Short mmCIF file of C-alpha atoms in Angstrom, two decimals:
data_model
loop_
_atom_site.label_atom_id
_atom_site.label_comp_id
_atom_site.label_asym_id
_atom_site.label_seq_id
_atom_site.Cartn_x
_atom_site.Cartn_y
_atom_site.Cartn_z
CA UNK A 788 -3.76 92.43 36.74
CA UNK A 789 -3.59 95.99 38.04
CA UNK A 790 -4.51 96.79 41.62
CA UNK A 791 -5.79 100.08 42.92
CA UNK A 792 -3.00 101.21 45.18
CA UNK A 793 -3.12 103.08 48.42
CA UNK A 794 0.19 104.95 48.43
CA UNK A 795 2.07 106.55 51.29
CA UNK A 796 4.69 109.20 51.69
CA UNK A 797 7.13 106.62 52.94
CA UNK A 798 6.52 104.30 50.00
CA UNK A 799 6.90 107.23 47.60
CA UNK A 800 10.22 108.15 49.12
CA UNK A 801 11.46 104.57 49.07
CA UNK A 802 9.99 102.91 46.00
CA UNK A 803 9.54 105.82 43.61
CA UNK A 804 12.92 107.38 44.28
CA UNK A 805 15.46 107.41 41.46
CA UNK A 806 18.81 105.85 42.24
CA UNK A 807 21.61 108.17 41.23
CA UNK A 808 25.26 108.79 41.86
CA UNK A 809 26.39 109.55 45.37
CA UNK A 810 30.10 109.57 44.72
CA UNK A 811 30.22 106.46 46.93
CA UNK A 812 27.90 103.97 45.35
CA UNK A 813 27.13 104.34 41.65
CA UNK A 814 27.57 106.26 38.43
CA UNK A 815 24.85 108.27 36.73
CA UNK A 816 24.24 110.96 34.15
CA UNK A 817 22.83 113.10 36.97
CA UNK A 818 25.24 114.94 39.27
CA UNK A 819 26.18 113.29 42.54
CA UNK A 820 24.70 114.02 45.92
CA UNK A 821 26.19 116.89 47.96
CA UNK A 822 29.30 115.99 49.91
CA UNK A 823 27.51 116.39 53.23
CA UNK A 824 24.95 113.74 52.28
CA UNK A 825 27.54 111.31 50.91
CA UNK A 826 29.67 111.78 54.03
CA UNK A 827 26.69 111.12 56.31
CA UNK A 828 25.95 107.91 54.41
CA UNK A 829 29.56 106.75 54.62
CA UNK A 830 29.83 107.56 58.32
CA UNK A 831 26.61 105.74 59.17
CA UNK A 832 27.67 102.70 57.17
CA UNK A 833 31.09 102.62 58.81
CA UNK A 834 29.67 102.99 62.32
CA UNK A 835 27.39 99.97 61.82
CA UNK A 836 29.90 97.70 60.10
CA UNK A 837 30.99 95.11 62.64
CA UNK A 838 28.47 96.22 65.26
CA UNK A 839 27.03 93.46 67.47
CA UNK A 840 24.41 91.46 65.63
CA UNK A 841 25.24 93.02 62.25
CA UNK A 842 26.50 90.81 59.42
CA UNK A 843 26.77 93.49 56.74
CA UNK A 844 25.65 97.00 55.84
CA UNK A 845 24.95 98.71 52.53
CA UNK A 846 24.09 102.34 51.86
CA UNK A 847 22.25 103.88 48.94
CA UNK A 848 21.76 107.57 48.20
CA UNK A 849 18.72 108.47 46.11
CA UNK A 850 16.75 111.49 45.02
CA UNK A 851 13.69 111.76 47.25
CA UNK A 852 11.15 112.68 44.54
CA UNK A 853 12.87 114.39 41.63
CA UNK A 854 10.57 115.91 38.99
CA UNK A 855 12.97 118.39 37.44
CA UNK A 856 12.09 121.08 39.96
CA UNK A 857 14.54 122.66 42.37
CA UNK A 858 18.22 121.84 42.53
CA UNK A 859 19.76 118.41 42.98
CA UNK A 860 22.64 120.18 44.73
CA UNK A 861 20.32 120.83 47.68
CA UNK A 862 20.84 118.21 50.44
CA UNK A 863 17.08 118.30 51.04
CA UNK A 864 16.59 116.63 47.64
CA UNK A 865 18.35 113.45 48.74
CA UNK A 866 17.70 110.53 51.08
CA UNK A 867 20.02 107.86 52.46
CA UNK A 868 18.82 104.27 52.82
CA UNK A 869 20.76 101.88 55.02
CA UNK A 870 20.16 98.14 54.64
CA UNK A 871 21.44 96.33 57.70
CA UNK A 872 21.66 92.55 57.41
CA UNK A 873 21.32 91.08 60.87
CA UNK A 874 22.73 87.78 62.08
CA UNK A 875 20.47 84.81 61.34
CA UNK A 876 18.23 83.83 64.21
CA UNK A 877 18.24 87.34 65.65
CA UNK A 878 21.45 87.01 67.64
CA UNK A 879 22.16 90.39 69.31
CA UNK A 880 19.28 91.92 67.33
CA UNK A 881 18.35 94.26 70.17
CA UNK A 882 21.89 95.65 70.27
CA UNK A 883 21.96 95.97 66.49
CA UNK A 884 18.71 97.95 66.54
CA UNK A 885 20.08 100.30 69.20
CA UNK A 886 23.18 100.88 67.06
CA UNK A 887 21.01 101.64 64.03
CA UNK A 888 18.94 104.20 65.92
CA UNK A 889 22.11 105.88 67.20
CA UNK A 890 23.54 106.04 63.67
CA UNK A 891 20.34 107.63 62.36
CA UNK A 892 20.28 110.23 65.12
CA UNK A 893 23.91 111.17 64.45
CA UNK A 894 23.36 111.43 60.67
CA UNK A 895 20.07 113.28 60.87
CA UNK A 896 21.50 116.84 60.91
CA UNK A 897 23.29 116.17 57.61
CA UNK A 898 20.82 114.05 55.64
CA UNK A 899 17.36 112.56 55.40
CA UNK A 900 18.06 108.97 56.40
CA UNK A 901 16.24 105.75 57.22
CA UNK A 902 17.24 102.14 57.80
CA UNK A 903 15.89 98.65 57.18
CA UNK A 904 17.12 95.82 59.38
CA UNK A 905 16.76 92.50 57.56
CA UNK A 906 16.59 89.65 60.08
CA UNK A 907 16.59 86.24 58.38
CA UNK A 908 15.01 83.29 60.21
CA UNK A 909 14.19 85.42 63.22
CA UNK A 910 12.00 82.60 64.53
CA UNK A 911 12.04 79.25 62.77
CA UNK A 912 11.82 79.98 59.05
CA UNK A 913 10.10 83.36 59.51
CA UNK A 914 12.04 86.42 58.35
CA UNK A 915 11.57 89.96 59.57
CA UNK A 916 12.20 93.51 58.43
CA UNK A 917 12.39 96.27 61.03
CA UNK A 918 12.29 99.86 59.75
CA UNK A 919 13.43 103.10 61.35
CA UNK A 920 13.22 106.57 59.87
CA UNK A 921 15.07 109.76 60.73
CA UNK A 922 12.44 110.80 63.27
CA UNK A 923 13.05 107.82 65.52
CA UNK A 924 14.32 109.42 68.70
CA UNK A 925 12.00 108.20 71.42
CA UNK A 926 13.62 105.97 73.99
CA UNK A 927 12.64 102.32 73.82
CA UNK A 928 11.45 102.38 70.20
CA UNK A 929 14.18 100.01 69.01
CA UNK A 930 13.50 97.45 71.74
CA UNK A 931 9.74 97.71 71.24
CA UNK A 932 9.97 97.00 67.52
CA UNK A 933 12.38 94.11 67.95
CA UNK A 934 10.13 92.59 70.63
CA UNK A 935 7.13 92.92 68.31
CA UNK A 936 9.00 91.31 65.42
CA UNK A 937 10.15 88.39 67.58
CA UNK A 938 6.66 87.76 68.97
CA UNK A 939 4.94 87.84 65.58
CA UNK A 940 7.61 85.80 63.78
CA UNK A 941 7.23 83.07 66.41
CA UNK A 942 3.56 82.47 65.50
CA UNK A 943 3.11 79.19 63.63
CA UNK A 944 2.32 79.75 59.95
CA UNK A 945 3.97 83.19 59.71
CA UNK A 946 6.56 83.54 56.95
CA UNK A 947 7.52 87.23 57.13
CA UNK A 948 7.00 90.20 59.45
CA UNK A 949 7.50 93.92 58.76
CA UNK A 950 7.56 96.31 61.71
CA UNK A 951 7.92 100.11 61.66
CA UNK A 952 6.74 100.83 58.12
CA UNK A 953 5.47 104.43 58.14
CA UNK A 954 5.12 104.00 61.92
CA UNK A 955 2.05 101.92 61.06
CA UNK A 956 1.05 98.60 62.67
CA UNK A 957 3.08 95.51 61.71
CA UNK A 958 2.43 93.59 58.49
CA UNK A 959 2.39 89.81 58.75
CA UNK A 960 2.60 87.38 55.86
CA UNK A 961 1.32 83.83 56.41
CA UNK A 962 2.41 80.87 54.37
CA UNK A 963 -1.09 80.48 52.91
CA UNK A 964 -4.40 82.36 52.99
CA UNK A 965 -6.20 79.18 54.02
CA UNK A 966 -4.18 79.28 57.24
CA UNK A 967 -5.28 82.80 58.18
CA UNK A 968 -7.88 81.76 60.79
CA UNK A 969 -5.27 79.73 62.67
CA UNK A 970 -2.56 82.37 62.23
CA UNK A 971 -4.90 85.13 63.41
CA UNK A 972 -5.70 83.18 66.57
CA UNK A 973 -1.97 82.66 67.15
CA UNK A 974 -1.22 86.35 66.71
CA UNK A 975 -3.91 87.35 69.18
CA UNK A 976 -2.45 84.89 71.69
CA UNK A 977 1.13 86.14 71.20
CA UNK A 978 2.93 88.01 74.00
CA UNK A 979 2.18 91.72 74.06
CA UNK A 980 -0.63 91.60 71.51
CA UNK A 981 -2.66 94.82 71.60
CA UNK A 982 0.09 96.88 73.23
CA UNK A 983 2.78 99.15 71.77
CA UNK A 984 4.12 97.96 68.42
CA UNK A 985 1.82 94.90 68.39
CA UNK A 986 -1.43 96.86 68.08
CA UNK A 987 -3.62 96.13 65.06
CA UNK A 988 -1.19 94.01 63.02
CA UNK A 989 -2.28 93.36 59.43
CA UNK A 990 -2.30 90.02 57.66
CA UNK A 991 -1.42 90.28 53.97
CA UNK A 992 -1.16 87.66 51.26
CA UNK A 993 2.42 86.38 50.89
CA UNK A 994 4.31 88.55 48.41
CA UNK A 995 5.93 85.59 46.68
CA UNK A 996 3.04 83.13 46.93
CA UNK A 997 1.80 83.56 43.38
CA UNK A 998 -1.66 84.14 44.80
CA UNK A 999 -3.62 86.61 42.65
CA UNK A 1000 -4.39 88.69 45.75
CA UNK A 1001 -0.78 88.98 46.85
CA UNK A 1002 0.53 92.54 47.03
CA UNK A 1003 2.70 94.89 49.04
CA UNK A 1004 0.16 95.47 51.79
CA UNK A 1005 -1.31 98.52 50.03
CA UNK A 1006 -3.37 96.38 47.67
CA UNK A 1007 -4.43 92.77 47.23
CA UNK A 1008 -5.61 91.17 50.47
CA UNK A 1009 -5.25 93.04 53.75
CA UNK A 1010 -6.87 92.13 57.07
CA UNK A 1011 -6.27 94.27 60.16
CA UNK A 1012 -6.47 92.33 63.43
CA UNK A 1013 -7.89 94.31 66.32
CA UNK A 1014 -8.45 92.93 69.79
CA UNK A 1015 -12.11 92.09 69.07
CA UNK A 1016 -12.65 92.68 65.35
CA UNK A 1017 -12.80 90.87 63.02
CA UNK A 1018 -14.43 87.88 64.69
CA UNK A 1019 -13.21 84.38 63.88
CA UNK A 1020 -16.23 83.86 61.62
CA UNK A 1021 -15.55 87.09 59.73
CA UNK A 1022 -11.93 86.01 59.20
CA UNK A 1023 -13.29 82.76 57.75
CA UNK A 1024 -15.58 84.78 55.46
CA UNK A 1025 -12.72 86.98 54.25
CA UNK A 1026 -10.68 83.89 53.35
CA UNK A 1027 -13.69 82.48 51.45
CA UNK A 1028 -14.10 85.77 49.58
CA UNK A 1029 -10.45 85.62 48.58
CA UNK A 1030 -11.20 82.42 46.67
CA UNK A 1031 -13.82 84.17 44.51
CA UNK A 1032 -12.26 84.68 41.08
CA UNK A 1033 -14.15 87.96 40.60
CA UNK A 1034 -12.53 89.55 43.66
CA UNK A 1035 -9.67 91.91 42.86
CA UNK A 1036 -8.80 93.17 46.35
CA UNK A 1037 -10.04 92.96 49.94
CA UNK A 1038 -9.35 95.42 52.73
CA UNK A 1039 -10.66 94.89 56.28
CA UNK A 1040 -10.20 97.63 58.89
CA UNK A 1041 -10.80 96.70 62.53
CA UNK A 1042 -11.95 100.17 63.57
CA UNK A 1043 -9.68 99.94 66.60
CA UNK A 1044 -6.85 102.19 65.47
CA UNK A 1045 -7.55 104.85 68.12
CA UNK A 1046 -7.98 102.45 71.03
CA UNK A 1047 -6.15 102.24 74.32
CA UNK A 1048 -5.29 98.63 75.10
CA UNK A 1049 -8.30 96.57 76.07
CA UNK A 1050 -10.96 99.04 74.87
CA UNK A 1051 -13.93 98.41 72.62
CA UNK A 1052 -14.11 99.50 69.00
CA UNK A 1053 -13.52 103.23 68.56
CA UNK A 1054 -15.32 103.19 65.24
CA UNK A 1055 -17.13 100.66 63.10
CA UNK A 1056 -15.02 98.00 61.44
CA UNK A 1057 -15.31 97.97 57.68
CA UNK A 1058 -14.79 95.70 54.71
CA UNK A 1059 -13.91 97.07 51.25
CA UNK A 1060 -14.00 94.66 48.31
CA UNK A 1061 -13.13 95.42 44.68
CA UNK A 1062 -14.65 93.05 42.11
CA UNK A 1063 -14.63 92.68 38.33
CA UNK A 1064 -18.16 93.70 37.36
CA UNK A 1065 -21.26 95.42 38.73
CA UNK A 1066 -23.04 92.06 38.70
CA UNK A 1067 -20.26 90.65 40.88
CA UNK A 1068 -20.66 93.63 43.21
CA UNK A 1069 -24.37 92.93 43.65
CA UNK A 1070 -23.72 89.25 44.29
CA UNK A 1071 -21.03 89.88 46.92
CA UNK A 1072 -23.08 92.64 48.59
CA UNK A 1073 -26.09 90.33 48.87
CA UNK A 1074 -23.87 87.61 50.27
CA UNK A 1075 -22.59 89.90 53.05
CA UNK A 1076 -26.06 91.27 53.77
CA UNK A 1077 -27.19 87.69 54.32
CA UNK A 1078 -24.69 86.99 57.09
CA UNK A 1079 -27.22 87.65 59.84
CA UNK A 1080 -25.55 85.47 62.46
CA UNK A 1081 -23.87 87.47 65.25
CA UNK A 1082 -20.81 85.24 64.88
CA UNK A 1083 -19.76 87.62 62.10
CA UNK A 1084 -19.17 90.46 64.52
CA UNK A 1085 -18.21 90.72 68.17
CA UNK A 1086 -20.16 92.00 71.14
CA UNK A 1087 -19.19 95.64 71.64
CA UNK A 1088 -17.77 96.12 68.16
CA UNK A 1089 -20.96 96.46 66.11
CA UNK A 1090 -21.76 95.03 62.71
CA UNK A 1091 -19.02 95.69 60.15
CA UNK A 1092 -19.94 97.99 57.30
CA UNK A 1093 -19.04 97.03 53.75
CA UNK A 1094 -18.43 98.71 50.42
CA UNK A 1095 -18.30 96.70 47.21
CA UNK A 1096 -16.83 98.42 44.16
CA UNK A 1097 -16.47 97.43 40.53
CA UNK A 1098 -14.49 99.24 37.77
CA UNK A 1099 -17.35 101.71 37.26
CA UNK A 1100 -17.12 102.86 40.87
CA UNK A 1101 -14.56 103.61 43.52
CA UNK A 1102 -14.48 104.66 47.16
CA UNK A 1103 -15.68 108.18 46.27
CA UNK A 1104 -18.30 107.07 43.74
CA UNK A 1105 -21.99 106.60 44.54
CA UNK A 1106 -22.07 103.57 42.24
CA UNK A 1107 -20.31 101.51 44.91
CA UNK A 1108 -22.68 99.31 46.94
CA UNK A 1109 -22.57 100.03 50.67
CA UNK A 1110 -24.27 98.27 53.54
CA UNK A 1111 -23.89 96.49 56.86
CA UNK A 1112 -23.14 92.83 57.45
CA UNK A 1113 -26.33 90.93 58.20
CA UNK A 1114 -28.76 93.74 57.30
CA UNK A 1115 -30.80 94.17 54.09
CA UNK A 1116 -29.25 96.51 51.53
CA UNK A 1117 -30.45 100.07 52.03
CA UNK A 1118 -30.70 99.74 55.81
CA UNK A 1119 -29.78 102.71 57.96
CA UNK A 1120 -26.65 102.47 60.09
CA UNK A 1121 -27.48 100.40 63.17
CA UNK A 1122 -27.12 101.90 66.63
CA UNK A 1123 -24.96 99.07 67.94
CA UNK A 1124 -21.55 100.66 68.47
CA UNK A 1125 -20.85 101.65 72.09
CA UNK A 1126 -18.72 104.72 72.65
CA UNK A 1127 -15.20 103.83 73.63
CA UNK A 1128 -14.18 105.25 77.02
CA UNK A 1129 -11.91 108.24 76.59
CA UNK A 1130 -12.32 108.27 72.79
CA UNK A 1131 -14.42 110.98 71.16
#
């Protein structure tokens, strides 16, 4: 089954890059990376080897996005990826993260560089990945991301946490979609929720669950948890929708991405659902329009909007069915969304 993907510059640089020779790591028909890039990779790897909390380090030099244009001899064409395997249980993880940030800052003048800290069993059986790119220079970023990863990994039912991806909110994988209501409540009760790196975390279907809606967070099943939206009843509804065999992907946005901590919704929350056929789209749209109980939204956040698309339509196509939860199809947008203080 093919999902409609929502790509990102970071994902393009990481996933779509072509692994080639660096002089340090591999052989290839393409020429190796410039010496300055290879040296930066080697220096960063050496500086992290044996650092507190670090079990092992690997470095990989890749072309950023090579399409036969420009010169591969230009350092700008290359990127260095560091994979830092942290000690199990997160021992000295804060110190390891500080060391990683320092290594990136030192290598930055010579190469585009980013790092992934892999922290196995950070809390119980939950693993974590903490990402840093070459622009990480602000004080406290390392500690903030580690704190977020620890708090989210400690929630019962969480199997994996990713923090720092594209500087976006954390991604959280639960052991099963049927556990999402309980996991969501646990996340909202976790220390620091709604502040710093723990704003608007997203629940995604486990990557290795075999569930048909599993994905990489850019497709499949994705539910963003704001402070007030979605409501517990809407989370229940999303999990029920995920069991519908006609549903190809679900994406819920809380509308709280621009909020200061503790504010009300800055914009209307929204639910996007891709289904197999236009008949399925009509059925799902009517189902959502029939949820006229206020339990499906939260006071101060307004009714969620929805858009249901089938293969003949997409997010830019008028054939998609749009509406508002609990209102008849064709209704005008309700005036139920208070302005957030300080947000225009």
